[in-house]
Amino acid sequence: MTIVEEILAKPLFSKEDLLVLLGSQNVDRLKLFEKAKEVKTTCVGRKVYFRGLIEYSNYCNKNCYYCGIRAGNSRYARYQMTDAEVMEAVSYALVNDYASIVIQSGERTGKTFVDGIESLLKMIDRQSEGKIHVTLSLGEQTRETYQRWFDAGAHRYLLRIEVSNPELYLKLHPNNLQHNYQRRLDALKTLRSIGYQVGTGVMIGLPFQTLDDLADDLLFFRDFDIDMAGMGPYIEHADTPLFKYRDELLPLKERFDLSLKMVAILRIMMKNINIAATTAMQTIDPQGREKALMVGANVIMPNLTPVKYRQDYLLYENKPCLDEEAEECKSCLEARIHMAGDTIGYGEWGDSIHYAERNP
Ligand code: SAH
Ligand code: SF4
């Protein structure tokens, strides 16, 4: 047996094991991917769940150094979708048998915003007669806000820790109370205690980030016992402070490959969580999401944002499908998923099996 084969046979990976797996090449790398596919097939099945993505608003109060829609970037016209536009996307999801949507936006905490989301959640529940499950990805909020949105019908929440190393976190965000590692971690704990299915994740290939950091990120996911994960490559954006480090980054292809390895390793470590094949992966490789499905991912988020807003929700550059209506995205996706050997869980919520086990 090779060292990688020995590691893959272990029930629990150590940090050293993770470093070996992250650095694996050639046959070893393929062994890792094979094992991840096997675990996916036996533990969550070869079914992909759709989450229709609604990029609700690009207003943001924060200034994360990596993100294109940070408050300090004046290049984009700021928008917020109307309730009618959101409900139209919800109708699309219903008609097309997507049982689940994600509402994502820049981080805002004002009363109008919080009330607006609460009322949208109630409207979605009413109009879909409870058929559509909603995931929120609206950043850090108070416990009261999280609780209100949960009571109004949100079931899942995505809040990436971004990087699990507090010192690295400090290098990627302004140093103030609003951008605070502990505060983000506390928000994740609050979400968990309220009863959400909690998803988190990291960016891969950031400036200053090492393989050691990525191994720690994987251990963080395991220790936190997450229900869902969304990870993807960091992609530089010219209008952000981190852009000046672009020459120090790994080449895009390597960032992509590392992201695939992170997905594969996490699938083996946390066998029954949901893992997203993210848009950032598709940005680097046109078949990026399908490749992620082949190594363990089981969730895809087709974009349902009206095309007129997409140019203004550029978290990073070269985002795909900017001019494609949902319908075109759908037919191209279906074909690609079947090519990857998976089927689509139409009409199914596709809740995290891990969450169900934690809450029998
Ligand atoms: N405002 C919310 C949700 C929207 S941002 C929040 O921050 O949680 C959603 C995700 O986009 C972030 O969590 C981050 O991981 C990712 N993102 C932002 N800028 C990026 C970049 N340049 N490359 C790759 N991913 C990026
Ligand atoms: Fe705002 Fe989220 Fe971008 Fe940070 S990552 S600037 S919180 S949208």
XYZ file of C-alpha atoms and ligand atoms in Angstrom:
394
model
C 0.000 0.000 0.000
C 1.179 3.529 -0.718
C 1.141 6.121 2.057
C -1.982 7.713 0.596
C -3.768 4.362 0.451
C -2.856 3.759 4.080
C -4.239 7.150 5.056
C -7.441 6.626 3.070
C -8.045 3.388 4.967
C -7.966 5.151 8.355
C -11.201 5.935 10.194
C -9.963 9.368 11.316
C -7.425 11.678 9.638
C -4.752 13.513 11.616
C -3.480 16.910 10.562
C -0.396 15.262 9.036
C -2.660 12.955 7.019
C -4.583 15.935 5.717
C -1.376 17.629 4.610
C -0.345 14.522 2.683
C -3.763 14.286 1.018
C -3.791 17.980 0.098
C -0.381 17.571 -1.504
C -1.166 14.318 -3.320
C -0.319 14.079 -7.013
C -0.863 11.724 -9.952
C -2.044 8.225 -8.963
C -2.389 9.233 -5.307
C -4.575 12.175 -6.225
C -6.802 9.906 -8.300
C -7.025 7.429 -5.414
C -8.269 10.246 -3.198
C -10.912 11.237 -5.752
C -11.988 7.629 -6.253
C -12.443 7.084 -2.541
C -14.462 10.303 -2.204
C -16.772 9.226 -5.011
C -17.244 5.865 -3.349
C -18.132 7.480 -0.012
C -20.574 9.818 -1.735
C -22.269 6.923 -3.514
C -22.716 4.860 -0.376
C -23.418 7.598 2.168
C -25.522 10.250 0.395
C -26.216 8.615 -2.989
C -25.695 9.857 -6.528
C -28.385 12.492 -6.343
C -27.822 16.213 -6.736
C -30.106 18.713 -5.058
C -30.840 22.085 -6.635
C -30.995 25.300 -4.635
C -32.220 28.180 -6.774
C -29.928 31.091 -5.951
C -31.481 34.525 -5.521
C -28.872 37.285 -5.214
C -31.275 39.558 -3.418
C -29.197 42.710 -2.977
C -25.637 43.943 -3.439
C -25.824 46.639 -0.784
C -23.302 45.717 1.886
C -22.213 47.390 5.105
C -18.903 45.580 5.166
C -15.530 45.899 3.534
C -13.996 42.436 3.320
C -10.732 42.923 1.407
C -11.456 40.164 -1.131
C -15.006 40.933 -2.191
C -16.147 42.894 -5.240
C -19.363 44.200 -3.668
C -17.678 45.559 -0.529
C -19.093 48.893 0.620
C -15.956 50.731 -0.487
C -16.362 49.759 -4.149
C -18.328 52.451 -5.932
C -18.181 50.791 -9.341
C -21.420 48.826 -9.111
C -24.915 50.229 -9.173
C -26.489 49.083 -5.931
C -29.802 47.233 -6.175
C -32.322 45.358 -4.117
C -34.761 43.014 -5.812
C -38.427 43.872 -5.361
C -40.688 41.427 -3.551
C -42.413 40.756 -6.869
C -39.085 39.828 -8.483
C -38.265 37.467 -5.618
C -41.692 35.866 -5.854
C -41.247 35.420 -9.585
C -38.014 33.519 -8.946
C -39.851 31.455 -6.318
C -42.574 30.640 -8.870
C -39.898 29.551 -11.304
C -38.453 27.269 -8.638
C -41.896 25.828 -7.893
C -42.855 25.216 -11.497
C -39.515 23.590 -12.199
C -39.637 21.412 -9.119
C -36.676 22.960 -7.301
C -37.756 22.318 -3.744
C -35.306 24.760 -2.300
C -33.934 28.278 -2.757
C -31.096 30.329 -1.290
C -31.490 34.029 -0.595
C -28.085 35.689 -0.508
C -27.071 39.307 -0.181
C -24.507 41.755 1.086
C -24.614 42.117 4.859
C -27.236 44.571 6.072
C -28.754 44.862 9.496
C -31.221 47.778 9.382
C -34.810 47.320 10.512
C -36.269 47.726 7.010
C -34.007 44.953 5.703
C -34.663 42.578 8.602
C -38.438 43.140 8.431
C -38.357 42.827 4.650
C -36.699 39.393 4.773
C -39.115 38.227 7.452
C -42.103 39.202 5.376
C -40.609 37.604 2.239
C -40.082 34.349 4.127
C -43.729 34.297 5.164
C -44.841 35.097 1.617
C -42.701 32.278 0.194
C -44.091 29.807 2.689
C -47.660 30.859 1.891
C -47.328 30.961 -1.875
C -45.513 27.634 -2.076
C -47.753 26.033 0.572
C -44.654 25.043 2.464
C -43.168 23.257 -0.542
C -40.116 25.479 -0.879
C -37.398 25.332 1.758
C -35.350 28.474 2.182
C -31.654 28.782 2.964
C -30.443 32.223 3.982
C -26.981 33.632 3.391
C -27.250 37.147 4.753
C -24.175 37.441 6.930
C -23.876 38.136 10.639
C -27.030 39.165 12.469
C -28.212 39.349 16.061
C -29.718 36.303 17.749
C -33.088 38.024 17.662
C -32.920 38.477 13.896
C -31.794 34.900 13.277
C -34.630 33.675 15.508
C -37.241 35.803 13.744
C -36.156 34.537 10.327
C -36.164 30.951 11.611
C -39.669 31.397 13.006
C -40.752 32.881 9.676
C -39.710 29.699 7.883
C -35.970 29.694 7.080
C -34.484 26.243 7.669
C -30.863 26.534 6.723
C -28.173 29.212 6.950
C -24.884 29.583 5.125
C -22.202 31.635 6.810
C -18.682 30.914 5.693
C -16.034 31.313 8.335
C -13.913 32.293 5.263
C -10.704 31.116 6.988
C -10.533 29.336 10.328
C -7.193 30.875 11.319
C -7.908 34.082 13.307
C -4.584 35.678 12.327
C -5.219 35.095 8.661
C -8.762 36.413 9.134
C -7.264 39.637 10.392
C -5.184 40.034 7.240
C -8.230 39.667 4.998
C -10.580 42.045 6.781
C -10.405 45.521 8.292
C -9.463 45.372 11.952
C -12.639 46.543 13.659
C -15.616 45.219 15.583
C -17.708 44.748 12.480
C -15.137 42.429 10.926
C -14.240 40.219 13.816
C -13.340 36.541 13.777
C -14.857 35.787 17.172
C -18.057 37.538 16.215
C -18.371 35.408 13.087
C -17.713 32.233 15.044
C -20.288 33.265 17.644
C -22.814 33.872 14.871
C -22.287 30.302 13.674
C -22.842 29.014 17.201
C -26.001 31.080 17.571
C -27.386 29.688 14.312
C -26.673 26.193 15.526
C -28.348 26.763 18.887
C -31.507 28.120 17.237
C -31.859 24.924 15.230
C -30.817 25.897 11.712
C -29.042 23.428 9.467
C -25.738 25.253 9.491
C -23.408 25.529 6.550
C -20.008 27.112 6.495
C -16.952 27.114 4.311
C -13.742 28.776 3.258
C -12.062 30.320 0.245
C -9.149 28.383 -1.170
C -5.950 29.901 -2.545
C -6.130 33.246 -0.734
C -3.064 35.440 -0.362
C -1.057 34.424 2.759
C -2.974 31.117 3.056
C -0.932 27.926 3.435
C -1.700 24.202 3.116
C -1.450 24.122 6.881
C -4.331 26.602 7.078
C -6.447 24.468 4.748
C -5.791 21.355 6.836
C -6.909 23.334 9.900
C -10.032 24.456 8.020
C -10.989 20.813 7.480
C -10.439 20.064 11.157
C -12.527 23.114 12.026
C -15.447 21.730 9.990
C -15.179 18.406 11.769
C -14.913 19.943 15.239
C -17.833 22.276 14.606
C -19.762 19.290 13.269
C -21.223 21.247 10.350
C -24.270 20.117 8.369
C -23.368 21.692 5.044
C -20.289 23.090 3.336
C -19.703 25.566 0.539
C -16.086 26.068 -0.454
C -14.492 27.446 -3.540
C -11.376 29.014 -4.970
C -10.574 32.615 -4.161
C -10.745 34.651 -7.365
C -9.169 38.075 -7.377
C -11.213 41.183 -8.141
C -9.512 44.330 -9.482
C -11.542 46.712 -7.303
C -10.457 45.197 -4.006
C -7.491 45.771 -1.695
C -6.241 42.168 -2.057
C -5.754 42.627 -5.797
C -2.259 43.947 -5.197
C -1.178 40.448 -4.155
C -2.330 38.855 -7.416
C 1.201 37.965 -8.479
C 1.744 35.967 -5.301
C -1.267 33.693 -5.785
C -1.249 30.090 -6.928
C -2.176 29.798 -10.617
C -5.967 29.462 -11.068
C -5.660 25.843 -12.144
C -3.900 24.963 -8.916
C -6.445 26.822 -6.826
C -9.098 24.805 -8.618
C -7.300 21.529 -8.021
C -6.857 22.322 -4.338
C -10.573 23.085 -4.125
C -11.383 19.674 -5.615
C -9.114 18.047 -3.055
C -10.784 19.968 -0.214
C -14.207 18.741 -1.399
C -12.973 15.153 -1.747
C -11.270 15.064 1.659
C -14.245 16.645 3.402
C -16.596 14.107 1.838
C -14.466 11.298 3.254
C -14.233 13.007 6.663
C -17.890 13.998 6.979
C -19.719 11.335 5.043
C -23.312 12.501 5.228
C -23.181 16.308 5.114
C -24.285 18.320 2.087
C -21.446 19.784 0.039
C -21.985 22.378 -2.673
C -20.350 22.401 -6.069
C -19.827 26.157 -6.088
C -20.065 28.749 -8.846
C -16.493 29.859 -8.157
C -15.364 26.388 -9.276
C -17.269 26.812 -12.526
C -15.646 30.215 -12.981
C -12.197 28.683 -13.287
C -13.193 25.550 -15.195
C -16.364 25.444 -17.333
C -16.918 21.911 -16.024
C -15.845 22.783 -12.510
C -19.119 21.991 -10.814
C -19.455 18.615 -12.531
C -15.909 17.780 -11.504
C -16.816 18.663 -7.917
C -19.848 16.339 -8.145
C -17.553 13.519 -9.219
C -15.455 13.906 -6.063
C -18.158 14.251 -3.455
C -20.305 17.366 -3.854
C -24.083 16.833 -3.939
C -25.652 20.309 -4.133
C -25.758 22.829 -7.000
C -27.119 26.346 -6.894
C -28.531 27.371 -10.284
C -28.783 31.137 -10.507
C -32.339 32.525 -10.510
C -31.329 36.191 -10.149
C -32.873 38.377 -12.872
C -30.227 38.871 -15.565
C -30.380 42.673 -15.283
C -28.839 42.497 -11.786
C -26.153 39.908 -12.378
C -23.504 42.349 -13.622
C -23.774 44.111 -10.283
C -23.380 41.056 -8.047
C -19.797 40.326 -8.892
C -18.172 39.072 -5.707
C -15.260 38.117 -7.969
C -14.402 38.499 -11.645
C -15.412 36.352 -14.634
C -18.534 34.975 -12.982
C -20.245 32.652 -15.475
C -23.814 32.752 -16.865
C -24.143 36.539 -16.570
C -26.393 36.715 -19.582
C -28.251 33.449 -19.266
C -31.838 33.286 -18.174
C -32.659 30.560 -15.660
C -34.182 28.354 -18.358
C -30.967 28.159 -20.407
C -28.926 27.502 -17.286
C -31.277 24.674 -16.411
C -31.089 22.685 -19.613
C -27.317 22.972 -19.824
C -27.003 21.922 -16.200
C -29.210 18.871 -16.533
C -27.130 17.491 -19.368
C -23.901 18.110 -17.498
C -25.115 16.461 -14.316
C -26.193 13.364 -16.169
C -22.803 13.282 -17.828
C -21.216 13.301 -14.380
C -23.280 10.171 -13.610
C -25.681 11.768 -11.118
C -29.437 12.277 -11.172
C -31.325 15.352 -9.961
C -33.444 15.210 -6.824
C -36.347 17.172 -8.305
C -39.050 18.006 -5.806
C -36.922 16.885 -2.862
C -35.642 19.163 -0.118
C -32.411 17.258 0.096
C -31.877 18.138 3.736
C -28.551 17.307 5.283
C -28.652 13.690 6.492
C -26.096 14.721 9.068
C -28.509 17.269 10.526
C -31.269 14.667 10.714
C -28.930 12.362 12.621
C -28.000 15.106 15.052
C -31.710 15.844 15.646
C -33.435 12.483 15.671
N -22.545 38.816 2.673
C -22.724 37.450 3.004
C -23.087 36.592 1.805
C -22.603 37.026 0.469
S -20.893 36.847 0.175
C -21.468 36.915 3.671
O -20.415 37.499 3.519
O -21.576 35.899 4.363
C -20.817 35.101 -0.133
C -19.430 34.512 -0.180
O -18.738 34.951 -1.324
C -18.513 34.900 0.948
O -18.773 34.127 2.075
C -17.129 34.630 0.338
O -16.605 33.392 0.764
C -17.389 34.595 -1.163
N -16.500 35.540 -1.864
C -16.423 36.872 -1.694
N -15.425 37.381 -2.445
C -14.854 36.338 -3.109
C -13.764 36.218 -4.010
N -13.050 37.278 -4.406
N -13.455 34.985 -4.488
C -14.183 33.901 -4.110
N -15.215 33.965 -3.242
C -15.552 35.164 -2.740
Fe -20.183 42.044 2.103
Fe -20.256 39.352 2.203
Fe -18.762 40.670 0.367
Fe -18.003 40.716 2.946
S -18.133 38.894 1.598
S -18.072 42.480 1.552
S -20.002 40.772 3.951
S -20.969 40.664 0.537
